[in-house]
Coordinates of C-alpha atoms in Angstrom, one line a residue:
Chain A
X1 CA 2.5 -25.7 -18.9
X2 CA -0.9 -24.3 -20.4
X3 CA -2.4 -22.0 -22.9
X4 CA -4.6 -18.9 -22.0
X5 CA -7.7 -18.6 -24.1
X6 CA -10.0 -15.4 -23.7
X7 CA -13.2 -15.8 -25.7
X8 CA -15.4 -12.3 -25.8
X9 CA -14.1 -11.4 -22.7
X10 CA -15.7 -8.0 -21.1
X11 CA -15.6 -6.0 -18.4
X12 CA -18.5 -3.4 -17.1
X13 CA -17.9 -1.8 -13.8
X14 CA -20.7 -0.6 -11.6
X15 CA -21.6 2.8 -13.3
X16 CA -21.7 1.4 -16.8
X17 CA -18.1 1.8 -17.5
X18 CA -16.9 -0.3 -20.3
X19 CA -13.5 -1.4 -19.8
X20 CA -12.8 -4.1 -21.9
X21 CA -15.3 -5.1 -24.7
X22 CA -15.6 -8.7 -26.2
X23 CA -11.7 -9.7 -26.5
X24 CA -10.9 -12.8 -27.6
X25 CA -7.3 -14.2 -28.4
X26 CA -5.3 -16.9 -27.2
X27 CA -1.8 -17.2 -26.0
X28 CA -0.2 -20.3 -27.0
X29 CA 1.5 -22.8 -24.5
X30 CA 5.1 -21.5 -23.4
X31 CA 4.8 -18.0 -25.3
X32 CA 5.1 -14.6 -24.0
X33 CA 2.2 -12.2 -24.8
X34 CA 2.3 -8.7 -24.2
X35 CA -0.7 -6.5 -24.0
X36 CA 0.3 -2.9 -24.9
X37 CA -1.8 0.2 -25.3
X38 CA -2.1 3.8 -23.9
X39 CA -3.1 4.0 -20.0
X40 CA -6.9 3.1 -20.0
X41 CA -7.0 1.2 -22.6
X42 CA -8.3 -1.8 -20.5
X43 CA -4.9 -3.9 -20.6
X44 CA -4.4 -3.9 -16.8
X45 CA -8.3 -4.9 -16.2
X46 CA -7.6 -7.9 -18.5
X47 CA -4.8 -9.1 -16.9
X48 CA -6.4 -8.7 -13.7
X49 CA -9.3 -10.7 -15.0
X50 CA -6.9 -13.4 -16.1
X51 CA -5.5 -13.3 -12.6
X52 CA -8.9 -13.4 -10.8
X53 CA -8.8 -9.9 -9.1
X54 CA -11.4 -8.4 -11.1
X55 CA -14.8 -10.4 -12.0
X56 CA -15.3 -11.2 -15.5
X57 CA -18.5 -9.4 -16.8
X58 CA -18.8 -11.6 -19.8
X59 CA -17.1 -14.2 -21.8
X60 CA -14.6 -16.9 -20.6
X61 CA -11.1 -17.1 -19.8
X62 CA -9.3 -20.5 -20.1
X63 CA -6.2 -21.5 -18.5
X64 CA -5.3 -24.6 -20.0
X65 CA -8.5 -26.7 -20.6
X66 CA -10.2 -25.3 -17.5
X67 CA -12.7 -22.4 -17.3
X68 CA -11.4 -20.0 -14.6
X69 CA -14.3 -17.5 -14.2
X70 CA -15.2 -18.7 -11.0
X71 CA -12.0 -20.2 -9.5
X72 CA -10.1 -18.2 -6.9
X73 CA -7.0 -16.3 -7.7
X74 CA -4.9 -18.7 -5.4
X75 CA -6.4 -22.0 -7.4
X76 CA -5.7 -20.6 -10.8
X77 CA -2.1 -21.9 -11.0
X78 CA -1.0 -18.3 -11.5
X79 CA 1.8 -15.9 -10.3
X80 CA 1.8 -12.5 -10.5
X81 CA 4.1 -10.0 -10.7
X82 CA 2.9 -6.1 -9.7
X83 CA 4.0 -2.9 -10.7
X84 CA 5.2 -1.6 -6.9
X85 CA 6.6 -5.4 -6.5
X86 CA 3.7 -5.7 -3.6
X87 CA 6.2 -7.5 -1.3
X88 CA 5.3 -7.9 2.3
X89 CA 7.4 -5.3 4.2
X90 CA 7.7 -7.0 7.4
X91 CA 8.7 -10.5 5.9
X92 CA 12.2 -11.1 4.9
X93 CA 12.9 -12.0 1.2
X94 CA 13.1 -15.5 2.4
X95 CA 9.5 -15.5 3.7
X96 CA 8.1 -13.4 1.2
X97 CA 8.9 -16.2 -1.3
X98 CA 7.8 -19.0 0.6
X99 CA 4.7 -17.5 2.0
X100 CA 2.4 -18.6 -1.0
X101 CA 4.0 -22.2 -0.8
X102 CA 3.1 -22.4 3.3
X103 CA -0.2 -21.6 2.3
X104 CA -0.4 -24.3 0.2
X105 CA 1.0 -26.6 2.3
X106 CA 4.0 -27.5 0.8
X107 CA 6.4 -29.5 2.7
X108 CA 9.3 -27.6 4.3
X109 CA 12.1 -29.5 2.7
X110 CA 10.6 -28.4 -0.9
X111 CA 9.9 -24.8 -0.1
X112 CA 13.6 -24.7 1.2
X113 CA 14.8 -26.3 -2.1
X114 CA 12.6 -24.1 -4.2
X115 CA 13.5 -20.8 -2.6
X116 CA 17.3 -21.9 -2.9
X117 CA 16.7 -22.6 -6.7
X118 CA 15.1 -19.4 -7.4
X119 CA 17.2 -17.5 -5.4
X120 CA 20.2 -18.7 -7.3
X121 CA 18.7 -18.2 -10.6
X122 CA 17.9 -14.5 -9.7
X123 CA 21.1 -14.1 -7.9
X124 CA 19.4 -12.8 -4.7
X125 CA 20.9 -15.4 -2.6
X126 CA 22.9 -12.6 -0.3
X127 CA 19.7 -10.9 0.6
X128 CA 17.5 -13.8 1.5
X129 CA 17.5 -12.4 5.6
X130 CA 16.8 -9.0 4.4
X131 CA 13.4 -6.9 4.7
X132 CA 12.2 -5.6 1.4
X133 CA 13.0 -2.0 2.0
X134 CA 16.7 -2.7 2.6
X135 CA 16.8 -3.7 -1.3
X136 CA 17.1 -1.6 -3.9
X137 CA 14.5 -1.4 -6.6
X138 CA 16.0 -4.1 -9.2
X139 CA 16.8 -6.3 -6.2
X140 CA 13.0 -5.7 -5.2
X141 CA 12.0 -6.7 -8.8
X142 CA 14.1 -9.9 -8.6
X143 CA 12.3 -10.8 -5.4
X144 CA 8.9 -10.3 -6.9
X145 CA 10.0 -12.4 -9.7
X146 CA 11.3 -14.9 -7.1
X147 CA 8.1 -15.1 -5.4
X148 CA 6.4 -16.0 -8.8
X149 CA 8.9 -18.4 -9.8
X150 CA 9.0 -20.6 -6.8
X151 CA 5.5 -21.5 -7.3
X152 CA 6.2 -23.1 -10.5
X153 CA 2.7 -22.0 -12.2
X154 CA 1.1 -22.4 -15.3
X155 CA 1.1 -18.8 -16.2
X156 CA 2.9 -15.7 -15.1
X157 CA 1.3 -12.3 -15.3
X158 CA 3.4 -9.3 -15.1
X159 CA 1.8 -5.9 -14.7
X160 CA 3.9 -3.4 -15.7
X161 CA 6.7 -4.7 -13.8
X162 CA 9.5 -2.3 -15.1
X163 CA 8.0 0.9 -14.8
X164 CA 9.5 1.7 -11.5
X165 CA 12.9 1.3 -12.3
X166 CA 15.6 3.9 -13.8
X167 CA 16.0 3.7 -17.8
X168 CA 19.1 1.7 -17.4
X169 CA 17.8 -1.1 -14.9
X170 CA 14.8 -1.2 -17.0
X171 CA 16.8 -2.4 -20.3
X172 CA 18.9 -4.9 -17.9
X173 CA 15.7 -6.4 -16.3
X174 CA 13.8 -6.5 -19.5
X175 CA 16.5 -8.7 -20.9
X176 CA 16.3 -10.9 -17.9
X177 CA 12.8 -11.3 -17.6
X178 CA 13.0 -12.7 -21.6
X179 CA 15.9 -15.0 -20.6
X180 CA 14.3 -16.2 -17.8
X181 CA 10.8 -16.9 -19.5
X182 CA 12.7 -18.4 -22.4
X183 CA 14.4 -21.0 -20.0
X184 CA 11.4 -21.6 -17.8
X185 CA 8.9 -21.8 -20.8
X186 CA 6.0 -20.5 -18.7
X187 CA 3.3 -19.3 -20.4
X188 CA 3.2 -15.4 -19.8
X189 CA 1.0 -12.5 -20.0
X190 CA 2.8 -9.2 -19.7
X191 CA 1.2 -5.5 -19.9
X192 CA 3.1 -2.5 -20.2
X193 CA 2.5 0.9 -22.2
X194 CA 5.9 1.0 -23.4
X195 CA 6.1 0.1 -27.0
X196 CA 9.7 -0.8 -26.8
X197 CA 9.2 -3.4 -24.1
X198 CA 6.2 -4.7 -26.1
X199 CA 8.3 -5.1 -29.1
X200 CA 11.1 -6.9 -27.8
X201 CA 9.5 -9.1 -25.3
X202 CA 6.8 -10.5 -26.9
X203 CA 6.3 -13.6 -29.4
X204 CA 2.5 -12.4 -29.5
X205 CA 1.6 -8.7 -29.4
X206 CA -1.8 -7.7 -28.5
X207 CA -2.2 -4.0 -29.1
X208 CA -5.5 -2.9 -27.3
X209 CA -7.2 0.5 -27.5
X210 CA -10.5 1.7 -25.9
X211 CA -11.2 -1.6 -24.5
X212 CA -10.6 -3.4 -27.9
X213 CA -8.2 -5.1 -29.6
X214 CA -6.5 -3.1 -32.2
X215 CA -4.4 -6.1 -33.7
X216 CA -2.8 -9.2 -32.4
X217 CA 0.4 -10.7 -34.2
X218 CA 4.1 -11.3 -34.3
X219 CA 5.7 -8.0 -33.2
X220 CA 7.5 -7.8 -36.4
X221 CA 4.4 -8.2 -38.6
X222 CA 2.6 -5.3 -36.5
X223 CA 5.3 -3.1 -37.1
X224 CA 5.8 -3.9 -41.0
X225 CA 2.1 -4.1 -41.6
X226 CA 0.1 -2.1 -38.7
X227 CA -3.9 -2.7 -39.6
X228 CA -5.2 0.4 -38.1
X229 CA -3.5 4.3 -37.7
X230 CA -3.8 3.5 -34.3
X231 CA -1.3 0.6 -34.4
X232 CA 0.7 2.4 -36.6
X233 CA 1.4 5.3 -34.6
X234 CA 1.7 3.2 -31.3
X235 CA 4.5 1.1 -32.4
X236 CA 8.0 2.3 -33.3
X237 CA 9.8 5.0 -31.9
X238 CA 10.1 8.0 -33.2
X239 CA 6.3 7.6 -33.9
X240 CA 5.1 7.1 -37.6
X241 CA 4.4 10.5 -39.8
X242 CA 0.8 10.8 -41.0
X243 CA 0.4 12.9 -43.9
X244 CA -2.8 13.7 -46.2
X245 CA -2.4 12.7 -49.2
X246 CA -4.8 12.1 -52.5
X247 CA -4.6 8.8 -54.7
X248 CA -3.6 9.7 -58.2
X249 CA -3.7 6.1 -59.5
X250 CA -3.0 2.6 -58.1
X251 CA 0.7 3.5 -57.6
X252 CA 0.9 7.0 -57.0
X253 CA -0.3 9.3 -54.2
X254 CA 0.1 13.3 -53.9
X255 CA 1.4 14.8 -50.9
X256 CA 1.9 18.3 -50.3
X257 CA 2.2 19.5 -53.9
X258 CA 4.4 16.3 -54.8
X259 CA 3.9 12.4 -55.5
X260 CA 5.3 9.4 -54.1
X261 CA 5.1 6.2 -55.6
X262 CA 3.3 3.3 -53.8
X263 CA 4.7 -0.5 -53.8
X264 CA 2.7 -2.7 -56.0
X265 CA 0.3 -4.9 -53.4
X266 CA -0.3 -2.2 -51.1
X267 CA -4.0 -1.7 -50.8
X268 CA -5.0 1.8 -52.3
X269 CA -8.2 3.4 -53.3
X270 CA -9.9 4.8 -56.2
X271 CA -8.1 8.5 -57.8
X272 CA -9.1 11.4 -56.1
X273 CA -9.9 9.6 -52.7
X274 CA -8.2 11.3 -49.7
X275 CA -6.1 9.3 -47.6
X276 CA -3.5 9.0 -44.7
X277 CA 0.0 8.1 -45.6
X278 CA 1.9 6.6 -43.0
X279 CA 5.6 6.9 -43.1
X280 CA 8.1 6.0 -40.3
X281 CA 11.0 8.6 -39.8
X282 CA 13.5 5.9 -40.3
X283 CA 12.1 5.1 -43.8
X284 CA 12.4 8.6 -45.1
X285 CA 15.8 9.8 -46.7
X286 CA 16.8 13.0 -48.2
X287 CA 16.2 13.5 -52.0
X288 CA 18.4 15.6 -54.2
X289 CA 16.8 19.1 -55.1
X290 CA 14.1 18.8 -57.4
X291 CA 13.5 15.1 -57.0
X292 CA 11.3 14.9 -53.9
X293 CA 8.8 16.8 -51.3
X294 CA 9.9 19.8 -49.9
X295 CA 10.1 20.2 -46.0
X296 CA 10.6 23.3 -44.1
X297 CA 13.0 22.6 -41.3
X298 CA 12.0 23.5 -37.5
X299 CA 14.8 21.9 -35.3
X300 CA 17.2 19.1 -35.1
X301 CA 17.2 16.7 -32.3
X302 CA 20.9 15.2 -31.8
X303 CA 20.3 11.3 -30.5
X304 CA 24.4 10.5 -30.9
X305 CA 24.1 7.8 -33.5
X306 CA 21.4 9.4 -35.2
X307 CA 19.6 12.8 -35.7
X308 CA 15.9 13.7 -35.9
X309 CA 14.8 16.5 -38.2
X310 CA 11.7 18.0 -37.4
X311 CA 10.2 19.8 -40.0
X312 CA 6.7 20.8 -41.9
X313 CA 5.6 19.2 -45.3
X314 CA 3.1 22.1 -46.0
X315 CA 0.9 22.2 -42.7
X316 CA 1.8 18.8 -41.7
X317 CA 4.5 18.2 -39.2
X318 CA 6.9 15.4 -40.0
X319 CA 10.0 13.9 -38.5
X320 CA 12.8 12.3 -40.3
X321 CA 15.6 10.2 -38.6
X322 CA 19.0 10.5 -40.6
X323 CA 22.3 9.1 -39.6
X324 CA 24.5 11.8 -37.6
X325 CA 26.0 14.0 -40.1
X326 CA 23.3 13.7 -42.9
X327 CA 21.1 16.1 -41.6
X328 CA 20.3 19.3 -44.1
X329 CA 22.1 22.4 -43.3
X330 CA 19.3 24.6 -44.7
X331 CA 16.0 25.8 -43.5
X332 CA 14.4 23.2 -46.2
X333 CA 15.3 20.3 -48.1
X334 CA 13.6 17.6 -50.2
X335 CA 12.5 14.2 -49.1
X336 CA 11.8 10.9 -50.9
X337 CA 10.5 7.6 -49.4
X338 CA 10.7 4.1 -51.1
X339 CA 7.6 2.7 -52.4
X340 CA 7.4 -0.2 -49.5
X341 CA 7.5 2.1 -46.8
X342 CA 4.3 3.9 -47.3
X343 CA 1.3 2.8 -45.3
X344 CA -2.2 3.8 -46.8
X345 CA -5.0 4.3 -44.2
X346 CA -8.7 5.3 -44.5
X347 CA -9.0 8.6 -42.7
X348 CA -12.6 8.1 -42.0
X349 CA -12.4 4.2 -40.3
X350 CA -8.4 4.4 -39.8
X351 CA -8.3 0.8 -40.9
X352 CA -5.3 -0.1 -43.3
X353 CA -6.2 0.2 -47.2
Chain B
X1 CA 26.6 43.2 22.5
X2 CA 25.8 40.6 20.3
X3 CA 27.4 37.8 22.0
X4 CA 25.4 39.0 25.5
X5 CA 22.2 39.0 23.8
X6 CA 22.8 35.6 22.2
X7 CA 23.6 34.3 25.7
X8 CA 20.5 35.5 27.0
X9 CA 18.6 34.3 24.0
X10 CA 19.8 30.9 24.9
X11 CA 19.4 30.9 28.3
X12 CA 16.1 32.3 28.4
X13 CA 14.2 29.4 26.8
X14 CA 15.9 26.9 29.5
X15 CA 14.6 28.9 32.2
X16 CA 11.0 28.9 30.6
X17 CA 11.2 25.4 30.1
X18 CA 12.6 24.8 33.7
X19 CA 10.0 26.9 35.4
X20 CA 7.5 24.6 33.4
X21 CA 9.3 21.3 34.6
X22 CA 9.5 22.8 38.3
X23 CA 5.7 23.2 38.2
X24 CA 4.7 20.1 37.2
X25 CA 7.5 18.3 39.0
X26 CA 6.9 19.9 42.4
X27 CA 3.7 18.4 43.5
X28 CA 5.0 15.0 42.7
X29 CA 8.2 15.9 44.7
X30 CA 5.7 16.7 47.5
X31 CA 3.8 13.6 47.0
X32 CA 6.8 11.5 47.2
X33 CA 8.1 13.3 50.1
X34 CA 4.6 13.4 52.2
X35 CA 4.8 9.4 52.0
X36 CA 7.7 9.4 54.1
X37 CA 6.8 10.9 57.1
X38 CA 4.6 9.7 60.3
X39 CA 1.0 10.6 59.8
X40 CA 1.0 13.2 62.6
X41 CA 3.4 15.4 60.6
X42 CA 1.0 16.3 57.6
X43 CA -2.1 16.6 60.1
X44 CA -0.4 18.8 62.3
X45 CA -0.6 21.3 59.1
X46 CA 3.3 20.9 58.0
X47 CA 4.2 20.4 54.7
X48 CA 8.0 19.5 54.7
X49 CA 10.0 19.6 51.8
X50 CA 12.9 17.2 53.1
X51 CA 12.1 13.6 53.5
X52 CA 11.4 11.9 56.5
X53 CA 12.1 8.3 57.9
X54 CA 8.5 6.5 57.8
X55 CA 8.8 5.5 54.1
X56 CA 8.8 1.7 54.2
X57 CA 6.0 1.7 56.9
X58 CA 3.6 3.9 54.7
X59 CA 4.3 1.9 51.8
X60 CA 3.9 -1.4 53.3
X61 CA 0.6 -0.2 55.2
X62 CA -0.6 1.3 52.2
X63 CA -0.1 -1.8 49.9
X64 CA -0.8 -4.7 52.2
X65 CA -3.0 -3.4 54.8
X66 CA -4.9 -0.3 53.5
X67 CA -6.1 2.6 55.7
X68 CA -8.2 0.5 57.8
X69 CA -10.6 3.3 58.6
X70 CA -11.8 4.5 55.0
X71 CA -11.2 2.3 52.3
X72 CA -11.0 -1.0 54.3
X73 CA -9.2 -2.5 51.0
X74 CA -5.3 -2.5 50.7
X75 CA -3.7 -0.8 47.8
X76 CA -2.5 -4.2 46.4
X77 CA -6.0 -5.1 45.5
X78 CA -7.0 -1.6 43.9
X79 CA -3.5 -1.7 41.9
X80 CA -4.5 -5.0 40.4
X81 CA -8.1 -3.9 40.0
X82 CA -7.0 -0.8 38.2
X83 CA -4.3 -2.7 36.1
X84 CA -7.0 -5.3 35.0
X85 CA -9.3 -2.8 33.7
X86 CA -6.8 -0.5 32.0
X87 CA -5.2 -3.7 30.5
X88 CA -8.7 -5.1 29.3
X89 CA -9.7 -1.6 28.2
X90 CA -6.7 -1.1 26.1
X91 CA -6.7 -4.5 24.8
X92 CA -10.2 -4.8 24.1
X93 CA -10.4 -1.3 22.2
X94 CA -7.5 -2.3 20.0
X95 CA -8.9 -5.5 19.1
X96 CA -12.4 -4.3 18.1
X97 CA -11.0 -1.4 16.3
X98 CA -8.7 -3.4 14.3
X99 CA -11.6 -5.7 13.7
X100 CA -14.1 -3.1 12.8
X101 CA -11.6 -1.1 10.9
X102 CA -10.6 -4.3 8.8
X103 CA -14.3 -4.6 7.9
X104 CA -15.0 -1.2 7.0
X105 CA -11.9 -1.1 4.7
X106 CA -11.7 -4.5 3.2
X107 CA -15.0 -5.4 2.8
X108 CA -18.1 -4.5 0.9
X109 CA -21.4 -5.1 2.9
X110 CA -24.8 -3.5 3.1
X111 CA -24.8 -0.6 5.0
X112 CA -21.0 -0.2 5.1
X113 CA -21.2 3.6 4.9
X114 CA -24.0 3.8 7.3
X115 CA -21.9 1.4 9.7
X116 CA -18.9 3.7 9.3
X117 CA -20.8 6.8 10.2
X118 CA -22.7 5.5 13.1
X119 CA -19.0 4.6 14.5
X120 CA -18.2 8.3 13.5
X121 CA -21.1 9.8 15.4
X122 CA -20.4 7.9 18.7
X123 CA -17.2 10.0 18.8
X124 CA -19.6 12.7 20.1
X125 CA -21.0 10.6 22.9
X126 CA -18.4 9.7 25.6
X127 CA -19.3 7.8 28.4
X128 CA -20.3 10.8 30.5
X129 CA -22.9 12.0 27.9
X130 CA -24.4 8.2 27.9
X131 CA -24.2 7.7 31.2
X132 CA -27.4 7.1 32.3
X133 CA -28.6 4.7 29.5
X134 CA -25.4 2.6 29.8
X135 CA -25.7 2.3 33.6
X136 CA -29.4 1.0 32.9
X137 CA -28.2 -1.5 30.3
X138 CA -25.4 -2.6 32.4
X139 CA -27.6 -2.8 35.4
X140 CA -30.2 -4.8 33.4
X141 CA -27.4 -7.1 31.9
X142 CA -26.4 -7.9 35.6
X143 CA -22.7 -6.5 35.3
X144 CA -22.8 -4.4 38.2
X145 CA -19.7 -4.8 40.4
X146 CA -18.4 -7.0 38.0
X147 CA -15.0 -6.4 35.8
X148 CA -17.2 -6.9 32.4
X149 CA -19.3 -4.3 33.6
X150 CA -16.2 -2.1 34.4
X151 CA -14.6 -2.5 31.1
X152 CA -17.1 -3.2 28.3
X153 CA -19.0 0.0 27.8
X154 CA -15.5 1.7 27.7
X155 CA -14.2 -0.7 25.0
X156 CA -16.3 0.8 22.1
X157 CA -13.9 2.9 20.5
X158 CA -14.3 5.3 17.7
X159 CA -11.2 6.9 17.7
X160 CA -9.5 4.0 17.4
X161 CA -11.1 2.5 14.7
X162 CA -10.8 5.6 12.7
X163 CA -7.2 5.6 13.3
X164 CA -6.8 2.0 11.9
X165 CA -8.8 3.0 9.3
X166 CA -6.8 5.7 8.0
X167 CA -3.8 3.4 8.1
X168 CA -5.2 0.4 6.5
X169 CA -6.2 2.7 3.6
X170 CA -2.6 3.7 3.4
X171 CA -1.7 -0.2 2.7
X172 CA -1.3 -0.5 -1.0
X173 CA -4.2 -2.6 -2.6
X174 CA -1.6 -4.6 -4.2
X175 CA -0.4 -6.2 -1.0
X176 CA -4.0 -7.4 -0.7
X177 CA -4.4 -8.8 -4.1
X178 CA -0.6 -10.7 -3.6
X179 CA -1.9 -12.3 -0.5
X180 CA -5.1 -13.6 -2.6
X181 CA -2.6 -15.0 -5.4
X182 CA -0.6 -16.4 -2.5
X183 CA -3.5 -18.3 -1.1
X184 CA -4.3 -16.1 1.8
X185 CA -7.8 -15.8 2.8
X186 CA -9.3 -12.4 4.4
X187 CA -8.4 -13.5 8.1
X188 CA -5.2 -14.9 6.9
X189 CA -4.3 -11.6 5.3
X190 CA -5.5 -9.9 8.4
X191 CA -3.3 -12.0 11.1
X192 CA -0.1 -12.3 8.7
X193 CA 0.1 -8.9 6.8
X194 CA -2.2 -6.1 8.4
X195 CA -1.6 -7.1 11.7
X196 CA 2.3 -7.0 11.6
X197 CA 2.4 -4.1 9.9
X198 CA 0.1 -2.5 12.4
X199 CA 2.3 -3.1 15.1
X200 CA 3.9 0.3 15.8
X201 CA 0.6 1.8 15.6
X202 CA -0.8 -0.7 18.1
X203 CA 1.7 0.3 20.6
X204 CA 1.3 3.9 20.4
X205 CA -2.6 3.4 20.7
X206 CA -2.0 0.8 23.8
X207 CA 0.2 3.4 25.7
X208 CA -2.5 6.3 25.2
X209 CA -5.4 3.6 25.8
X210 CA -3.6 1.8 29.1
X211 CA -3.7 5.6 30.6
X212 CA -7.0 6.4 29.5
X213 CA -8.3 3.3 31.2
X214 CA -6.2 3.7 34.1
X215 CA -7.5 7.1 34.9
X216 CA -10.8 6.3 34.6
X217 CA -13.0 7.6 37.4
X218 CA -16.8 8.5 36.7
X219 CA -17.7 5.2 35.4
X220 CA -16.0 2.9 38.0
X221 CA -17.4 5.0 40.7
X222 CA -21.3 4.1 39.3
X223 CA -20.6 0.7 38.6
X224 CA -18.5 -0.6 41.4
X225 CA -19.9 -0.5 45.1
X226 CA -17.9 -3.3 46.5
X227 CA -14.6 -2.7 48.4
X228 CA -13.0 -5.5 46.5
X229 CA -13.5 -3.9 43.1
X230 CA -12.3 -0.8 43.8
X231 CA -9.8 1.0 41.6
X232 CA -6.9 2.9 42.7
X233 CA -8.0 6.7 41.3
X234 CA -11.5 5.9 43.5
X235 CA -9.5 4.7 46.2
X236 CA -7.4 7.7 46.7
X237 CA -10.5 9.9 46.4
X238 CA -12.3 7.7 49.1
X239 CA -9.2 7.8 51.4
X240 CA -9.1 11.6 51.5
X241 CA -12.9 12.2 52.4
X242 CA -13.3 11.2 56.0
X243 CA -16.0 12.3 58.4
X244 CA -15.0 10.7 61.5
X245 CA -11.2 10.2 61.4
X246 CA -8.1 11.6 60.5
X247 CA -6.8 11.5 57.1
X248 CA -3.6 9.5 56.7
X249 CA -1.8 11.7 54.4
X250 CA 1.2 9.7 54.6
X251 CA -0.7 6.7 53.0
X252 CA -2.5 9.1 50.7
X253 CA 0.7 10.0 49.1
X254 CA 2.1 6.6 49.2
X255 CA -1.0 5.3 47.0
X256 CA -0.7 8.7 44.7
X257 CA 2.8 7.7 43.9
X258 CA 2.0 3.9 43.4
X259 CA -1.0 5.0 41.1
X260 CA 1.6 7.0 39.0
X261 CA 3.8 3.9 38.5
X262 CA 2.2 1.7 36.0
X263 CA 1.4 3.9 33.5
X264 CA 4.6 5.3 33.9
X265 CA 6.6 2.1 33.4
X266 CA 4.2 1.4 30.3
X267 CA 5.4 4.6 28.6
X268 CA 9.0 3.8 29.5
X269 CA 8.8 0.3 28.3
X270 CA 6.9 1.1 24.9
X271 CA 8.6 4.5 24.6
X272 CA 10.7 3.2 21.3
X273 CA 7.5 1.8 19.6
X274 CA 5.2 4.5 20.9
X275 CA 7.4 7.2 19.3
X276 CA 7.7 5.3 15.9
X277 CA 3.9 4.7 15.7
X278 CA 3.1 8.3 16.1
X279 CA 5.9 9.4 13.7
X280 CA 6.4 6.7 11.4
X281 CA 5.2 7.3 7.6
X282 CA 7.4 4.6 5.9
X283 CA 5.4 1.6 5.2

């Protein structure tokens, strides 16, 4: 096993497009790192640079102690799971898994043992003689993972492996990937644009935007203390509400005619400064008339266990998540939030205050 | 009324098709019948529509002896020449096109675009157009009356290169990347992945190119003068034109029938793959 260390890695394509700019972070040995961000943020490019499928324009990538910048993908001791699985259509499931080992000159008995072991772990033993096209999406996904497992690599790389599956299967495979990674203990780097996958799978979460790292940390820390407005808006579903506010004093902000208390320790600014106030929909609650901020109801979405109330506070759109049955019946109501739930951001730099 | 109309509407297309089949099949039938009669029958101006009794003799003389007064070579040799030529052309064209399409699609080399367009432009220059310079080059290289001279100039193929290029471009990039990670170099990827995936395309192309090679007339006519290098298409032509003897029509007919057989066999044998290669879209 090995750690993966990126130092000031950048990628500039022919024509000057900067896909990745000066990214540095370390994935500790045996941990599960998820790169998440909107499409075009450079997360896939970064993964492909670790894999060796893209050349590295600047900086170094290390796997363990070894700088791998100029090492061929096959010699980097990695395995990759692709979005469309990239199984060889003309080979049986067995051959798909064995191909890489054969190319390395692994003894035949060893190949058989490893494929059998992987097939057992992934429960694809009955399909070993089939062709990929005779398998369902979930089974193909397993074969792709099997191909990665049999190589016993230092690092697993996943490039949006679940995005071709239907919603139910995606949840199931997500759990399986996590379980598998835990039991094998192989360092993994996983790219996704799905923030639920990102939150649930990662030990280390890297949020990327426009070729740069926005924040790195434990997923729960990123959720609780997003460093930028981007991270705040990206993690969490439904997304965080952002309301324009003005600082009244160190413990109070005014929003849309009312005021909300800010928890001690929350960064704030001098009185009169305009700030962006972020509040998660699940942190808002309905207040008694006269006690909170007035919200005009637009419509209500039923999610079964909860309801999403979409409304407006002044001009700003707002979403509130409440338990089913708690949604107000009128066309306006008042909301409140606990002081700890408020995140203040500088509107100019978008950084957390 | 409606039913009668329906019946007519059903019969009419069949009548049209049957007429078409008859038009195509009748000359073939005539050739089959002609080969079964004595030489004197057709020479006398008759063209019987029922089989005669000389079939074995005609085919035996065509294959083993040949019409002694005209071509001097038995049809067996011609068949072998034609078969060798068509095979070399088909296999050669496929091999060259696969490799050049592989180069154009998967490698970044200087003047790649230029190379591709030059291949493309040769589409506009079939053998007939460039026949004089090609003959000159073949002659200077000492390729006259050789199998190499017969096949090489016909092997370069833009059509097949373009076809494989189109096919290779539909192969997902991730397959190349997976191969890289699996430790397969470019040629290993070519042989282990690209070739098996191109199998049906190759089969379809092989059928078309084999028939193309088999039917070559102008180029073999120019490049070969020796009798033992003759192809069957030219052989038939030579049998017909005789200035000092009676054309042995029964042998001409037998030769024509024999000339039809190999392409027909190729089509029948490769039919399944051929059709799949033409219609298959699934990767």
